[in-house]
């Protein structure tokens, strides 16, 4: 997931060297030291947390690194600029911005190597921009005694380098606008452009949500919740479709012990909830993996005391084969997966306080 947050890491590493060289002695009480400590510790903490196996994370969690890397890039830019005369840079220090741009370009080309289609178009642009930047730096060195001309050329050199290195992350960031991904798992990734068609919910998927929502609304009486489900992945589309509350008694993943069986039974008896949806395959769980439910006792009670609602009453058609689109690696559940859950024969709707329902008793 390097392309989500690490585009300018080499740039920051060299920039911090420039900070140390140009700020000696650096007082720990100075605002600069405070900023460096804050953002460096921030970045290091989350980087280690997300890197230690067997950590499994969604790519959008990496946005927690964004404030730190953004501030460190800003600080690095200031001091890499100062490394050049006439701002106090001496001798070989002027090579620091050149090294920073060169190492960052190499890193970005390596990241783009995982996306051949993008690599074919962006790597030449990055290399051409970097080459022009380096040539401009060499020309600037030729005129370093002429302060004003040197300053103009240095601006051009530094600007060309930063623009060429910002192109790839900028285009990467634009991918959600060009091909929106799953609402539950927002992210920017070139793969969105390749998988856009397969990630769009079909008309039958949308009909499944609409049919279930209409049934629940028609049968709703005074219950606090329209329906109860094990996890949020089943609840979210119905909440969006109806605007009414749906209980996810297993939390976001279906694995959170939010209520006991006794508490759930009491909610049914007191009219807090009536309809419950179960999935025989277990809750979706974290990162789209199904597994044993921590609420198996609740599910068993529902099956024993509840009345299964005929699928023809809430599904738009007869049960269809379970044919989920496969999520891209590390993305977790997608919109299409959630919509198709309502067509899965393993999904059953139970009425825990049976009363007359049109079409069945």
PDB file of C-alpha atoms in Angstrom, residues 179-356:
ATOM      1  CA  UNK A 179     -14.315   5.941 -10.698  1.00  0.00           C
ATOM      2  CA  UNK A 180     -15.941   6.013  -7.253  1.00  0.00           C
ATOM      3  CA  UNK A 181     -15.269   2.963  -5.131  1.00  0.00           C
ATOM      4  CA  UNK A 182     -17.247   1.336  -2.331  1.00  0.00           C
ATOM      5  CA  UNK A 183     -18.950   3.679   0.109  1.00  0.00           C
ATOM      6  CA  UNK A 184     -18.019   1.422   2.998  1.00  0.00           C
ATOM      7  CA  UNK A 185     -14.352   1.278   1.985  1.00  0.00           C
ATOM      8  CA  UNK A 186     -13.394   4.629   0.455  1.00  0.00           C
ATOM      9  CA  UNK A 187      -9.945   4.793  -1.065  1.00  0.00           C
ATOM     10  CA  UNK A 188      -7.884   6.113  -3.946  1.00  0.00           C
ATOM     11  CA  UNK A 189      -6.307   3.478  -6.168  1.00  0.00           C
ATOM     12  CA  UNK A 190      -5.694   3.039  -9.917  1.00  0.00           C
ATOM     13  CA  UNK A 191      -7.416  -0.341  -9.634  1.00  0.00           C
ATOM     14  CA  UNK A 192     -10.694   1.562  -9.317  1.00  0.00           C
ATOM     15  CA  UNK A 193     -10.421   2.525 -12.988  1.00  0.00           C
ATOM     16  CA  UNK A 194      -9.988  -1.126 -14.013  1.00  0.00           C
ATOM     17  CA  UNK A 195     -12.714  -2.588 -11.791  1.00  0.00           C
ATOM     18  CA  UNK A 196     -15.305   0.156 -12.005  1.00  0.00           C
ATOM     19  CA  UNK A 197     -17.793  -1.924 -13.992  1.00  0.00           C
ATOM     20  CA  UNK A 198     -17.706  -4.911 -11.642  1.00  0.00           C
ATOM     21  CA  UNK A 199     -18.184  -2.708  -8.586  1.00  0.00           C
ATOM     22  CA  UNK A 200     -21.480  -1.188  -9.711  1.00  0.00           C
ATOM     23  CA  UNK A 201     -24.539  -2.789  -8.082  1.00  0.00           C
ATOM     24  CA  UNK A 202     -26.907  -4.342 -10.579  1.00  0.00           C
ATOM     25  CA  UNK A 203     -30.621  -3.533 -10.866  1.00  0.00           C
ATOM     26  CA  UNK A 204     -31.471  -6.826  -9.186  1.00  0.00           C
ATOM     27  CA  UNK A 205     -29.164  -5.990  -6.266  1.00  0.00           C
ATOM     28  CA  UNK A 206     -30.901  -2.654  -5.787  1.00  0.00           C
ATOM     29  CA  UNK A 207     -34.283  -4.360  -6.117  1.00  0.00           C
ATOM     30  CA  UNK A 208     -33.318  -6.724  -3.286  1.00  0.00           C
ATOM     31  CA  UNK A 209     -32.708  -3.838  -0.920  1.00  0.00           C
ATOM     32  CA  UNK A 210     -35.864  -2.016  -2.024  1.00  0.00           C
ATOM     33  CA  UNK A 211     -38.044  -5.101  -1.670  1.00  0.00           C
ATOM     34  CA  UNK A 212     -36.803  -5.872   1.828  1.00  0.00           C
ATOM     35  CA  UNK A 213     -37.090  -2.220   2.883  1.00  0.00           C
ATOM     36  CA  UNK A 214     -40.687  -1.991   1.623  1.00  0.00           C
ATOM     37  CA  UNK A 215     -41.651  -5.160   3.461  1.00  0.00           C
ATOM     38  CA  UNK A 216     -40.132  -4.009   6.748  1.00  0.00           C
ATOM     39  CA  UNK A 217     -41.732  -0.564   6.545  1.00  0.00           C
ATOM     40  CA  UNK A 218     -45.149  -2.064   5.760  1.00  0.00           C
ATOM     41  CA  UNK A 219     -44.955  -4.435   8.730  1.00  0.00           C
ATOM     42  CA  UNK A 220     -43.458  -1.921  11.151  1.00  0.00           C
ATOM     43  CA  UNK A 221     -45.640  -1.048  14.124  1.00  0.00           C
ATOM     44  CA  UNK A 222     -44.336   0.556  17.311  1.00  0.00           C
ATOM     45  CA  UNK A 223     -40.946  -1.175  17.471  1.00  0.00           C
ATOM     46  CA  UNK A 224     -37.952   1.084  18.067  1.00  0.00           C
ATOM     47  CA  UNK A 225     -35.897  -0.692  15.402  1.00  0.00           C
ATOM     48  CA  UNK A 226     -37.037  -1.622  11.923  1.00  0.00           C
ATOM     49  CA  UNK A 227     -34.897  -4.755  12.018  1.00  0.00           C
ATOM     50  CA  UNK A 228     -31.989  -6.303  13.903  1.00  0.00           C
ATOM     51  CA  UNK A 229     -28.942  -7.789  12.180  1.00  0.00           C
ATOM     52  CA  UNK A 230     -25.643  -9.185  13.368  1.00  0.00           C
ATOM     53  CA  UNK A 231     -23.366  -6.630  11.711  1.00  0.00           C
ATOM     54  CA  UNK A 232     -23.411  -3.208  10.126  1.00  0.00           C
ATOM     55  CA  UNK A 233     -22.849  -4.531   6.607  1.00  0.00           C
ATOM     56  CA  UNK A 234     -26.403  -5.843   6.515  1.00  0.00           C
ATOM     57  CA  UNK A 235     -27.820  -2.838   8.340  1.00  0.00           C
ATOM     58  CA  UNK A 236     -26.331   0.034   6.338  1.00  0.00           C
ATOM     59  CA  UNK A 237     -28.263  -0.372   3.038  1.00  0.00           C
ATOM     60  CA  UNK A 238     -31.602  -0.616   4.879  1.00  0.00           C
ATOM     61  CA  UNK A 239     -30.842   2.455   6.983  1.00  0.00           C
ATOM     62  CA  UNK A 240     -29.955   4.360   3.811  1.00  0.00           C
ATOM     63  CA  UNK A 241     -33.063   3.115   1.977  1.00  0.00           C
ATOM     64  CA  UNK A 242     -35.563   3.862   4.751  1.00  0.00           C
ATOM     65  CA  UNK A 243     -33.984   6.428   7.046  1.00  0.00           C
ATOM     66  CA  UNK A 244     -35.127   4.317   9.996  1.00  0.00           C
ATOM     67  CA  UNK A 245     -32.967   2.777  12.745  1.00  0.00           C
ATOM     68  CA  UNK A 246     -31.658  -0.764  12.328  1.00  0.00           C
ATOM     69  CA  UNK A 247     -29.947  -2.546  15.207  1.00  0.00           C
ATOM     70  CA  UNK A 248     -26.530  -4.115  14.556  1.00  0.00           C
ATOM     71  CA  UNK A 249     -26.324  -6.161  17.750  1.00  0.00           C
ATOM     72  CA  UNK A 250     -22.840  -7.414  16.875  1.00  0.00           C
ATOM     73  CA  UNK A 251     -21.409  -4.003  16.146  1.00  0.00           C
ATOM     74  CA  UNK A 252     -19.556  -3.102  12.976  1.00  0.00           C
ATOM     75  CA  UNK A 253     -18.203  -6.592  12.234  1.00  0.00           C
ATOM     76  CA  UNK A 254     -20.719  -8.771  14.062  1.00  0.00           C
ATOM     77  CA  UNK A 255     -18.018  -9.801  16.533  1.00  0.00           C
ATOM     78  CA  UNK A 256     -18.565  -7.137  19.206  1.00  0.00           C
ATOM     79  CA  UNK A 257     -20.336  -8.373  22.386  1.00  0.00           C
ATOM     80  CA  UNK A 258     -22.720  -5.430  22.626  1.00  0.00           C
ATOM     81  CA  UNK A 259     -25.699  -7.336  24.033  1.00  0.00           C
ATOM     82  CA  UNK A 260     -26.209 -10.657  25.782  1.00  0.00           C
ATOM     83  CA  UNK A 261     -28.860 -13.191  24.845  1.00  0.00           C
ATOM     84  CA  UNK A 262     -30.883 -12.219  27.908  1.00  0.00           C
ATOM     85  CA  UNK A 263     -30.796  -8.548  26.939  1.00  0.00           C
ATOM     86  CA  UNK A 264     -31.790  -9.359  23.371  1.00  0.00           C
ATOM     87  CA  UNK A 265     -34.711 -11.527  24.523  1.00  0.00           C
ATOM     88  CA  UNK A 266     -35.870  -8.707  26.770  1.00  0.00           C
ATOM     89  CA  UNK A 267     -35.789  -6.272  23.839  1.00  0.00           C
ATOM     90  CA  UNK A 268     -37.967  -8.636  21.809  1.00  0.00           C
ATOM     91  CA  UNK A 269     -40.433  -9.092  24.669  1.00  0.00           C
ATOM     92  CA  UNK A 270     -40.708  -5.351  25.318  1.00  0.00           C
ATOM     93  CA  UNK A 271     -41.284  -4.502  21.665  1.00  0.00           C
ATOM     94  CA  UNK A 272     -37.939  -2.868  20.941  1.00  0.00           C
ATOM     95  CA  UNK A 273     -37.281  -5.138  17.977  1.00  0.00           C
ATOM     96  CA  UNK A 274     -39.348  -7.635  16.027  1.00  0.00           C
ATOM     97  CA  UNK A 275     -37.684  -8.661  12.740  1.00  0.00           C
ATOM     98  CA  UNK A 276     -34.198 -10.173  12.739  1.00  0.00           C
ATOM     99  CA  UNK A 277     -32.054 -11.124   9.764  1.00  0.00           C
ATOM    100  CA  UNK A 278     -29.556 -13.968  10.099  1.00  0.00           C
ATOM    101  CA  UNK A 279     -26.908 -15.279   7.749  1.00  0.00           C
ATOM    102  CA  UNK A 280     -26.233 -19.009   8.027  1.00  0.00           C
ATOM    103  CA  UNK A 281     -22.664 -18.348   6.904  1.00  0.00           C
ATOM    104  CA  UNK A 282     -21.983 -16.233   9.979  1.00  0.00           C
ATOM    105  CA  UNK A 283     -21.334 -12.489  10.233  1.00  0.00           C
ATOM    106  CA  UNK A 284     -19.243 -10.848   7.550  1.00  0.00           C
ATOM    107  CA  UNK A 285     -16.574  -9.946  10.070  1.00  0.00           C
ATOM    108  CA  UNK A 286     -13.530  -7.797   9.601  1.00  0.00           C
ATOM    109  CA  UNK A 287     -12.061  -7.367   6.109  1.00  0.00           C
ATOM    110  CA  UNK A 288     -14.808  -9.358   4.444  1.00  0.00           C
ATOM    111  CA  UNK A 289     -13.962 -12.705   6.068  1.00  0.00           C
ATOM    112  CA  UNK A 290     -16.774 -14.791   7.473  1.00  0.00           C
ATOM    113  CA  UNK A 291     -16.339 -16.861  10.561  1.00  0.00           C
ATOM    114  CA  UNK A 292     -18.061 -18.211  13.690  1.00  0.00           C
ATOM    115  CA  UNK A 293     -20.306 -15.675  15.386  1.00  0.00           C
ATOM    116  CA  UNK A 294     -19.815 -14.540  18.967  1.00  0.00           C
ATOM    117  CA  UNK A 295     -23.588 -14.217  19.089  1.00  0.00           C
ATOM    118  CA  UNK A 296     -24.377 -17.829  18.221  1.00  0.00           C
ATOM    119  CA  UNK A 297     -26.598 -18.104  21.317  1.00  0.00           C
ATOM    120  CA  UNK A 298     -28.722 -15.205  20.090  1.00  0.00           C
ATOM    121  CA  UNK A 299     -28.976 -16.750  16.639  1.00  0.00           C
ATOM    122  CA  UNK A 300     -30.028 -20.101  18.117  1.00  0.00           C
ATOM    123  CA  UNK A 301     -32.712 -18.413  20.228  1.00  0.00           C
ATOM    124  CA  UNK A 302     -34.044 -16.567  17.179  1.00  0.00           C
ATOM    125  CA  UNK A 303     -34.223 -19.771  15.131  1.00  0.00           C
ATOM    126  CA  UNK A 304     -35.954 -21.614  17.974  1.00  0.00           C
ATOM    127  CA  UNK A 305     -38.501 -18.973  18.954  1.00  0.00           C
ATOM    128  CA  UNK A 306     -38.831 -16.856  15.838  1.00  0.00           C
ATOM    129  CA  UNK A 307     -40.876 -17.542  12.732  1.00  0.00           C
ATOM    130  CA  UNK A 308     -39.022 -17.549   9.416  1.00  0.00           C
ATOM    131  CA  UNK A 309     -40.652 -15.174   6.953  1.00  0.00           C
ATOM    132  CA  UNK A 310     -41.256 -16.621   3.526  1.00  0.00           C
ATOM    133  CA  UNK A 311     -38.577 -15.287   1.192  1.00  0.00           C
ATOM    134  CA  UNK A 312     -41.154 -14.528  -1.497  1.00  0.00           C
ATOM    135  CA  UNK A 313     -42.528 -11.771   0.727  1.00  0.00           C
ATOM    136  CA  UNK A 314     -39.317  -9.780   0.979  1.00  0.00           C
ATOM    137  CA  UNK A 315     -37.129 -10.928  -1.922  1.00  0.00           C
ATOM    138  CA  UNK A 316     -37.883  -9.567  -5.403  1.00  0.00           C
ATOM    139  CA  UNK A 317     -37.662 -13.074  -6.877  1.00  0.00           C
ATOM    140  CA  UNK A 318     -36.819 -16.644  -5.958  1.00  0.00           C
ATOM    141  CA  UNK A 319     -33.525 -17.163  -4.193  1.00  0.00           C
ATOM    142  CA  UNK A 320     -30.636 -16.846  -6.598  1.00  0.00           C
ATOM    143  CA  UNK A 321     -27.238 -18.562  -6.383  1.00  0.00           C
ATOM    144  CA  UNK A 322     -24.758 -16.796  -4.162  1.00  0.00           C
ATOM    145  CA  UNK A 323     -22.617 -14.973  -6.718  1.00  0.00           C
ATOM    146  CA  UNK A 324     -20.669 -12.263  -4.952  1.00  0.00           C
ATOM    147  CA  UNK A 325     -18.201 -10.124  -6.793  1.00  0.00           C
ATOM    148  CA  UNK A 326     -14.794 -10.752  -5.326  1.00  0.00           C
ATOM    149  CA  UNK A 327     -13.329  -7.723  -3.524  1.00  0.00           C
ATOM    150  CA  UNK A 328      -9.929  -6.439  -4.516  1.00  0.00           C
ATOM    151  CA  UNK A 329      -7.186  -7.501  -2.073  1.00  0.00           C
ATOM    152  CA  UNK A 330      -7.318  -5.664   1.207  1.00  0.00           C
ATOM    153  CA  UNK A 331     -10.397  -3.650   0.320  1.00  0.00           C
ATOM    154  CA  UNK A 332     -12.916  -5.549   2.399  1.00  0.00           C
ATOM    155  CA  UNK A 333     -16.634  -5.603   1.579  1.00  0.00           C
ATOM    156  CA  UNK A 334     -17.856  -3.571  -1.373  1.00  0.00           C
ATOM    157  CA  UNK A 335     -21.241  -2.072  -2.153  1.00  0.00           C
ATOM    158  CA  UNK A 336     -22.000  -4.879  -4.591  1.00  0.00           C
ATOM    159  CA  UNK A 337     -21.297  -7.512  -1.957  1.00  0.00           C
ATOM    160  CA  UNK A 338     -23.662  -5.841   0.496  1.00  0.00           C
ATOM    161  CA  UNK A 339     -26.473  -5.560  -2.014  1.00  0.00           C
ATOM    162  CA  UNK A 340     -26.164  -9.187  -3.056  1.00  0.00           C
ATOM    163  CA  UNK A 341     -26.339 -10.421   0.523  1.00  0.00           C
ATOM    164  CA  UNK A 342     -30.082 -10.012   0.321  1.00  0.00           C
ATOM    165  CA  UNK A 343     -30.166 -12.487  -2.584  1.00  0.00           C
ATOM    166  CA  UNK A 344     -28.087 -15.088  -0.766  1.00  0.00           C
ATOM    167  CA  UNK A 345     -30.158 -18.171   0.131  1.00  0.00           C
ATOM    168  CA  UNK A 346     -28.201 -18.316   3.397  1.00  0.00           C
ATOM    169  CA  UNK A 347     -29.800 -15.033   4.487  1.00  0.00           C
ATOM    170  CA  UNK A 348     -33.080 -15.550   6.357  1.00  0.00           C
ATOM    171  CA  UNK A 349     -35.549 -13.122   7.891  1.00  0.00           C
ATOM    172  CA  UNK A 350     -37.250 -14.027  11.173  1.00  0.00           C
ATOM    173  CA  UNK A 351     -40.294 -12.542  12.891  1.00  0.00           C
ATOM    174  CA  UNK A 352     -39.665 -12.847  16.624  1.00  0.00           C
ATOM    175  CA  UNK A 353     -43.143 -11.582  17.574  1.00  0.00           C
ATOM    176  CA  UNK A 354     -45.335 -13.328  14.979  1.00  0.00           C
ATOM    177  CA  UNK A 355     -48.530 -11.528  14.074  1.00  0.00           C
ATOM    178  CA  UNK A 356     -50.610 -11.675  10.922  1.00  0.00           C
TER     179      UNK A 356
END
